Amino acid sequence: MLRKGVFFMSIKKVSPDVFKIYETSQVKLKTAGNIREIQFTAGTNNHCPIQNISKDKYMDKKTGGIKERKKYTNRYQTPKSVRKSINKLMDLIRCNATEPSHCKWLTLTYANAMTDHTKVYEDGKMFLRRLQRYLNKSKEIVDSQKSFKRITVAEPQGKNHDNSWHLHILLIFDVPAPFIVNEVIADLWGHGITDCLLYTSPSPRDISGSR
C-alpha cells in the first residue's frame, strides 16, 4: 500500500559533457522494459552533519541544536520505505508494459469514504471478474483481446478525502487493448467515479496520489 506526502528527487536529461564517470566510480545499470537507468557515485561524503545523542535525539553539528527524531507508527510510513516501494512498482510496470497500445490504465474510486482495505480488495477482485465476463460476452471484441494480465495498486487519498481508498489497475493485453468506454467501466465497478485512460509510461506522481 502506498501513501501520499512523498518527495521525489527530480530527474532531467543532461548533456554527457556535463559530468564524467571515472574508472573508480561505482556504477549501477538497471534495465526495466524499455527503460535503462544508470546511477553512479562521483565521490563519497565522509562528513556526517549530525551526531547521535540518543535513540530519540540528535545534534545538528552545523547549528549545535538538539532535535527530536521523527517517529512513525510503522516502517511503511517512512519516506525511504515509500520511495523504495514506489521504485519497485515502477520497475514492475516498466518490465511488463513495454507496448503502451497494449495497455489500459484504470482508476476506480468510491462515492463514499471507504477505509476498509479488506473490502477494497474484495471489490477489486469482483470488478476484475465482471470485466472478464464482459470481455468474454462482447461480440465487438476479438478473442485475442479477451484475456489480460494486471497490476493493481490500492491507495488512500489522504485526509482531505477522509483517507478513502481507491484503486489503480493497469490492464496488459498481448495485443492492442480493446476499446472500452468509461461508462462501461463505471457500471462494472459500481462504487463511484472511474477513469479509463490510454497508458503512457507513468511517473511516481501517477502512483503516489497526485490526483
mmCIF file of C-alpha atoms in Angstrom:
data_model
loop_
_atom_site.group_PDB
_atom_site.id
_atom_site.type_symbol
_atom_site.label_atom_id
_atom_site.label_comp_id
_atom_site.label_asym_id
_atom_site.label_seq_id
_atom_site.Cartn_x
_atom_site.Cartn_y
_atom_site.Cartn_z
ATOM 1 C CA MET A 1 0.000 0.000 0.000
ATOM 2 C CA LEU A 2 1.383 3.369 -0.981
ATOM 3 C CA ARG A 3 0.828 6.643 0.834
ATOM 4 C CA LYS A 4 0.815 10.305 -0.063
ATOM 5 C CA GLY A 5 3.136 13.072 1.067
ATOM 6 C CA VAL A 6 6.312 11.750 -0.539
ATOM 7 C CA PHE A 7 9.047 13.899 -2.037
ATOM 8 C CA PHE A 8 10.942 12.629 -5.065
ATOM 9 C CA MET A 9 14.257 13.709 -6.459
ATOM 10 C CA SER A 10 13.967 15.474 -9.806
ATOM 11 C CA ILE A 11 15.223 13.720 -12.926
ATOM 12 C CA LYS A 12 16.272 15.568 -16.064
ATOM 13 C CA LYS A 13 18.150 14.850 -19.265
ATOM 14 C CA VAL A 14 21.647 16.325 -19.318
ATOM 15 C CA SER A 15 24.462 16.515 -21.822
ATOM 16 C CA PRO A 16 27.193 13.864 -21.406
ATOM 17 C CA ASP A 17 29.693 16.731 -21.286
ATOM 18 C CA VAL A 18 28.219 17.968 -18.006
ATOM 19 C CA PHE A 19 29.619 15.106 -15.943
ATOM 20 C CA LYS A 20 32.298 12.447 -16.178
ATOM 21 C CA ILE A 21 32.296 8.848 -14.991
ATOM 22 C CA TYR A 22 35.755 7.812 -13.842
ATOM 23 C CA GLU A 23 37.182 4.301 -13.695
ATOM 24 C CA THR A 24 36.912 4.360 -9.913
ATOM 25 C CA SER A 25 33.268 5.469 -9.924
ATOM 26 C CA GLN A 26 30.674 2.994 -8.658
ATOM 27 C CA VAL A 27 28.162 2.477 -11.481
ATOM 28 C CA LYS A 28 24.795 0.689 -11.348
ATOM 29 C CA LEU A 29 22.860 -0.167 -14.530
ATOM 30 C CA LYS A 30 19.202 -1.162 -14.220
ATOM 31 C CA THR A 31 17.106 -2.371 -17.153
ATOM 32 C CA ALA A 32 13.310 -2.289 -16.775
ATOM 33 C CA GLY A 33 11.484 -2.964 -20.045
ATOM 34 C CA ASN A 34 12.333 -0.139 -22.446
ATOM 35 C CA ILE A 35 13.987 1.940 -19.721
ATOM 36 C CA ARG A 36 17.720 1.959 -18.971
ATOM 37 C CA GLU A 37 18.710 3.655 -15.746
ATOM 38 C CA ILE A 38 22.318 4.428 -14.819
ATOM 39 C CA GLN A 39 23.314 5.516 -11.327
ATOM 40 C CA PHE A 40 26.844 6.427 -10.364
ATOM 41 C CA THR A 41 28.649 7.921 -7.417
ATOM 42 C CA ALA A 42 31.103 10.665 -8.249
ATOM 43 C CA GLY A 43 32.569 10.591 -4.761
ATOM 44 C CA THR A 44 31.856 9.727 -1.161
ATOM 45 C CA ASN A 45 30.891 12.110 1.593
ATOM 46 C CA ASN A 46 32.686 11.164 4.808
ATOM 47 C CA HIS A 47 31.299 14.082 6.780
ATOM 48 C CA CYS A 48 28.170 13.330 8.801
ATOM 49 C CA PRO A 49 26.153 16.508 9.543
ATOM 50 C CA ILE A 50 24.594 15.080 12.710
ATOM 51 C CA GLN A 51 25.709 13.423 15.921
ATOM 52 C CA ASN A 52 23.531 10.874 17.675
ATOM 53 C CA ILE A 53 22.657 11.801 21.268
ATOM 54 C CA SER A 54 20.179 9.006 21.991
ATOM 55 C CA LYS A 55 17.687 6.858 20.120
ATOM 56 C CA ASP A 56 15.224 9.778 20.244
ATOM 57 C CA LYS A 57 17.508 12.791 19.786
ATOM 58 C CA TYR A 58 20.421 14.005 17.670
ATOM 59 C CA MET A 59 22.564 17.139 17.386
ATOM 60 C CA ASP A 60 22.861 19.231 14.237
ATOM 61 C CA LYS A 61 26.634 19.834 14.039
ATOM 62 C CA LYS A 62 26.189 22.973 11.949
ATOM 63 C CA THR A 63 23.902 24.775 14.395
ATOM 64 C CA GLY A 64 24.576 22.859 17.584
ATOM 65 C CA GLY A 65 20.816 22.409 18.038
ATOM 66 C CA ILE A 66 19.342 19.285 19.614
ATOM 67 C CA LYS A 67 16.451 17.837 17.629
ATOM 68 C CA GLU A 68 13.873 15.092 18.104
ATOM 69 C CA ARG A 69 13.806 12.208 15.679
ATOM 70 C CA LYS A 70 10.589 11.944 13.705
ATOM 71 C CA LYS A 71 8.746 8.791 14.690
ATOM 72 C CA TYR A 72 6.491 6.633 12.565
ATOM 73 C CA THR A 73 3.962 4.085 13.768
ATOM 74 C CA ASN A 74 5.339 1.561 11.277
ATOM 75 C CA ARG A 75 8.197 1.374 8.809
ATOM 76 C CA TYR A 76 5.862 1.673 5.791
ATOM 77 C CA GLN A 77 5.208 5.326 6.676
ATOM 78 C CA THR A 78 8.827 6.421 6.352
ATOM 79 C CA PRO A 79 9.691 8.364 3.174
ATOM 80 C CA LYS A 80 12.510 5.912 2.478
ATOM 81 C CA SER A 81 10.187 2.892 2.661
ATOM 82 C CA VAL A 82 7.512 4.537 0.497
ATOM 83 C CA ARG A 83 10.098 5.620 -2.081
ATOM 84 C CA LYS A 84 11.515 2.086 -2.197
ATOM 85 C CA SER A 85 8.031 0.595 -2.673
ATOM 86 C CA ILE A 86 7.195 3.021 -5.480
ATOM 87 C CA ASN A 87 10.504 2.353 -7.250
ATOM 88 C CA LYS A 88 9.818 -1.393 -7.153
ATOM 89 C CA LEU A 89 6.332 -0.814 -8.526
ATOM 90 C CA MET A 90 7.675 1.417 -11.314
ATOM 91 C CA ASP A 91 10.132 -1.328 -12.299
ATOM 92 C CA LEU A 92 7.340 -3.917 -12.285
ATOM 93 C CA ILE A 93 5.196 -1.766 -14.575
ATOM 94 C CA ARG A 94 8.030 -0.922 -16.959
ATOM 95 C CA CYS A 95 9.084 -4.567 -17.255
ATOM 96 C CA ASN A 96 5.569 -5.744 -18.139
ATOM 97 C CA ALA A 97 4.076 -2.775 -20.012
ATOM 98 C CA THR A 98 6.591 -2.348 -22.817
ATOM 99 C CA GLU A 99 3.971 -1.665 -25.505
ATOM 100 C CA PRO A 100 1.667 1.231 -24.498
ATOM 101 C CA SER A 101 -1.009 0.390 -27.098
ATOM 102 C CA HIS A 102 -1.490 -2.997 -25.387
ATOM 103 C CA CYS A 103 -2.406 -1.405 -22.045
ATOM 104 C CA LYS A 104 -5.217 0.430 -20.295
ATOM 105 C CA TRP A 105 -4.873 2.444 -17.073
ATOM 106 C CA LEU A 106 -7.934 2.383 -14.812
ATOM 107 C CA THR A 107 -8.683 4.391 -11.678
ATOM 108 C CA LEU A 108 -11.588 3.242 -9.505
ATOM 109 C CA THR A 109 -12.843 5.445 -6.674
ATOM 110 C CA TYR A 110 -15.616 5.327 -4.069
ATOM 111 C CA ALA A 111 -18.537 7.754 -3.946
ATOM 112 C CA ASN A 112 -18.494 7.475 -0.144
ATOM 113 C CA ALA A 113 -15.421 7.231 2.059
ATOM 114 C CA MET A 114 -14.055 3.687 2.132
ATOM 115 C CA THR A 115 -11.482 2.906 4.830
ATOM 116 C CA ASP A 116 -11.862 -0.893 4.958
ATOM 117 C CA HIS A 117 -8.908 -2.166 2.932
ATOM 118 C CA THR A 118 -10.247 -5.738 3.048
ATOM 119 C CA LYS A 119 -13.474 -4.560 1.378
ATOM 120 C CA VAL A 120 -11.423 -2.658 -1.208
ATOM 121 C CA TYR A 121 -9.522 -5.853 -2.037
ATOM 122 C CA GLU A 122 -12.782 -7.818 -2.443
ATOM 123 C CA ASP A 123 -14.365 -5.065 -4.550
ATOM 124 C CA GLY A 124 -11.330 -5.004 -6.826
ATOM 125 C CA LYS A 125 -11.412 -8.775 -7.235
ATOM 126 C CA MET A 126 -15.126 -8.754 -8.096
ATOM 127 C CA PHE A 127 -14.631 -5.903 -10.573
ATOM 128 C CA LEU A 128 -11.986 -7.900 -12.445
ATOM 129 C CA ARG A 129 -14.330 -10.889 -12.611
ATOM 130 C CA ARG A 130 -17.122 -8.742 -14.027
ATOM 131 C CA LEU A 131 -14.699 -7.177 -16.507
ATOM 132 C CA GLN A 132 -13.604 -10.621 -17.688
ATOM 133 C CA ARG A 133 -17.238 -11.686 -18.162
ATOM 134 C CA TYR A 134 -17.933 -8.503 -20.128
ATOM 135 C CA LEU A 135 -14.979 -9.165 -22.441
ATOM 136 C CA ASN A 136 -15.975 -12.801 -22.939
ATOM 137 C CA LYS A 137 -19.555 -11.873 -23.904
ATOM 138 C CA SER A 138 -18.744 -8.869 -26.101
ATOM 139 C CA LYS A 139 -19.158 -9.580 -29.825
ATOM 140 C CA GLU A 140 -17.264 -6.413 -30.803
ATOM 141 C CA ILE A 141 -14.085 -7.608 -29.083
ATOM 142 C CA VAL A 142 -11.966 -10.246 -30.807
ATOM 143 C CA ASP A 143 -10.856 -13.357 -28.908
ATOM 144 C CA SER A 144 -7.227 -12.221 -28.683
ATOM 145 C CA GLN A 145 -8.385 -9.136 -26.720
ATOM 146 C CA LYS A 146 -10.358 -11.073 -24.110
ATOM 147 C CA SER A 147 -7.502 -12.092 -21.824
ATOM 148 C CA PHE A 148 -5.227 -9.785 -19.876
ATOM 149 C CA LYS A 149 -2.727 -9.537 -17.064
ATOM 150 C CA ARG A 150 -2.989 -6.804 -14.488
ATOM 151 C CA ILE A 151 -1.090 -4.828 -11.883
ATOM 152 C CA THR A 152 -3.269 -3.447 -9.086
ATOM 153 C CA VAL A 153 -2.372 -0.751 -6.551
ATOM 154 C CA ALA A 154 -4.621 0.248 -3.645
ATOM 155 C CA GLU A 155 -4.009 3.741 -2.266
ATOM 156 C CA PRO A 156 -5.564 6.052 0.361
ATOM 157 C CA GLN A 157 -6.464 9.528 -0.934
ATOM 158 C CA GLY A 158 -5.391 11.394 2.198
ATOM 159 C CA LYS A 159 -7.036 13.388 4.965
ATOM 160 C CA ASN A 160 -8.783 15.780 2.561
ATOM 161 C CA HIS A 161 -10.755 12.784 1.276
ATOM 162 C CA ASP A 162 -11.285 11.091 4.668
ATOM 163 C CA ASN A 163 -8.422 8.659 3.913
ATOM 164 C CA SER A 164 -10.741 6.866 1.482
ATOM 165 C CA TRP A 165 -9.105 4.131 -0.578
ATOM 166 C CA HIS A 166 -9.132 3.907 -4.359
ATOM 167 C CA LEU A 167 -7.617 1.535 -6.900
ATOM 168 C CA HIS A 168 -5.272 1.918 -9.849
ATOM 169 C CA ILE A 169 -5.334 -1.054 -12.227
ATOM 170 C CA LEU A 170 -3.058 -1.474 -15.229
ATOM 171 C CA LEU A 171 -4.506 -3.940 -17.748
ATOM 172 C CA ILE A 172 -1.896 -5.554 -20.001
ATOM 173 C CA PHE A 173 -3.022 -7.366 -23.172
ATOM 174 C CA ASP A 174 -0.951 -9.465 -25.585
ATOM 175 C CA VAL A 175 -2.383 -7.429 -28.477
ATOM 176 C CA PRO A 176 -3.649 -3.825 -28.823
ATOM 177 C CA ALA A 177 -6.076 -3.202 -25.968
ATOM 178 C CA PRO A 178 -9.804 -3.275 -26.784
ATOM 179 C CA PHE A 179 -11.814 -0.071 -26.819
ATOM 180 C CA ILE A 180 -13.966 0.152 -23.678
ATOM 181 C CA VAL A 181 -15.877 3.344 -22.901
ATOM 182 C CA ASN A 182 -15.560 4.690 -19.370
ATOM 183 C CA GLU A 183 -19.310 4.321 -18.823
ATOM 184 C CA VAL A 184 -18.899 0.537 -19.104
ATOM 185 C CA ILE A 185 -16.036 0.556 -16.587
ATOM 186 C CA ALA A 186 -18.117 2.698 -14.187
ATOM 187 C CA ASP A 187 -21.055 0.296 -14.493
ATOM 188 C CA LEU A 188 -18.837 -2.746 -13.879
ATOM 189 C CA TRP A 189 -17.255 -1.041 -10.862
ATOM 190 C CA GLY A 190 -20.463 0.331 -9.390
ATOM 191 C CA HIS A 191 -18.994 2.162 -6.384
ATOM 192 C CA GLY A 192 -18.086 5.613 -7.685
ATOM 193 C CA ILE A 193 -16.220 7.624 -10.313
ATOM 194 C CA THR A 194 -13.850 5.837 -12.686
ATOM 195 C CA ASP A 195 -11.219 6.803 -15.262
ATOM 196 C CA CYS A 196 -10.313 4.645 -18.241
ATOM 197 C CA LEU A 197 -7.257 6.054 -19.985
ATOM 198 C CA LEU A 198 -4.721 5.129 -22.595
ATOM 199 C CA TYR A 199 -1.479 4.054 -20.988
ATOM 200 C CA THR A 200 1.624 6.193 -21.041
ATOM 201 C CA SER A 201 4.758 5.393 -19.060
ATOM 202 C CA PRO A 202 3.771 6.514 -15.534
ATOM 203 C CA SER A 203 5.757 8.764 -13.262
ATOM 204 C CA PRO A 204 5.899 8.358 -9.483
ATOM 205 C CA ARG A 205 3.308 11.156 -9.226
ATOM 206 C CA ASP A 206 0.766 8.949 -11.054
ATOM 207 C CA ILE A 207 1.091 6.270 -8.403
ATOM 208 C CA SER A 208 1.718 8.278 -5.244
ATOM 209 C CA GLY A 209 -1.565 10.132 -5.012
ATOM 210 C CA SER A 210 -1.113 13.261 -7.084
ATOM 211 C CA ARG A 211 -4.791 13.308 -8.082
#
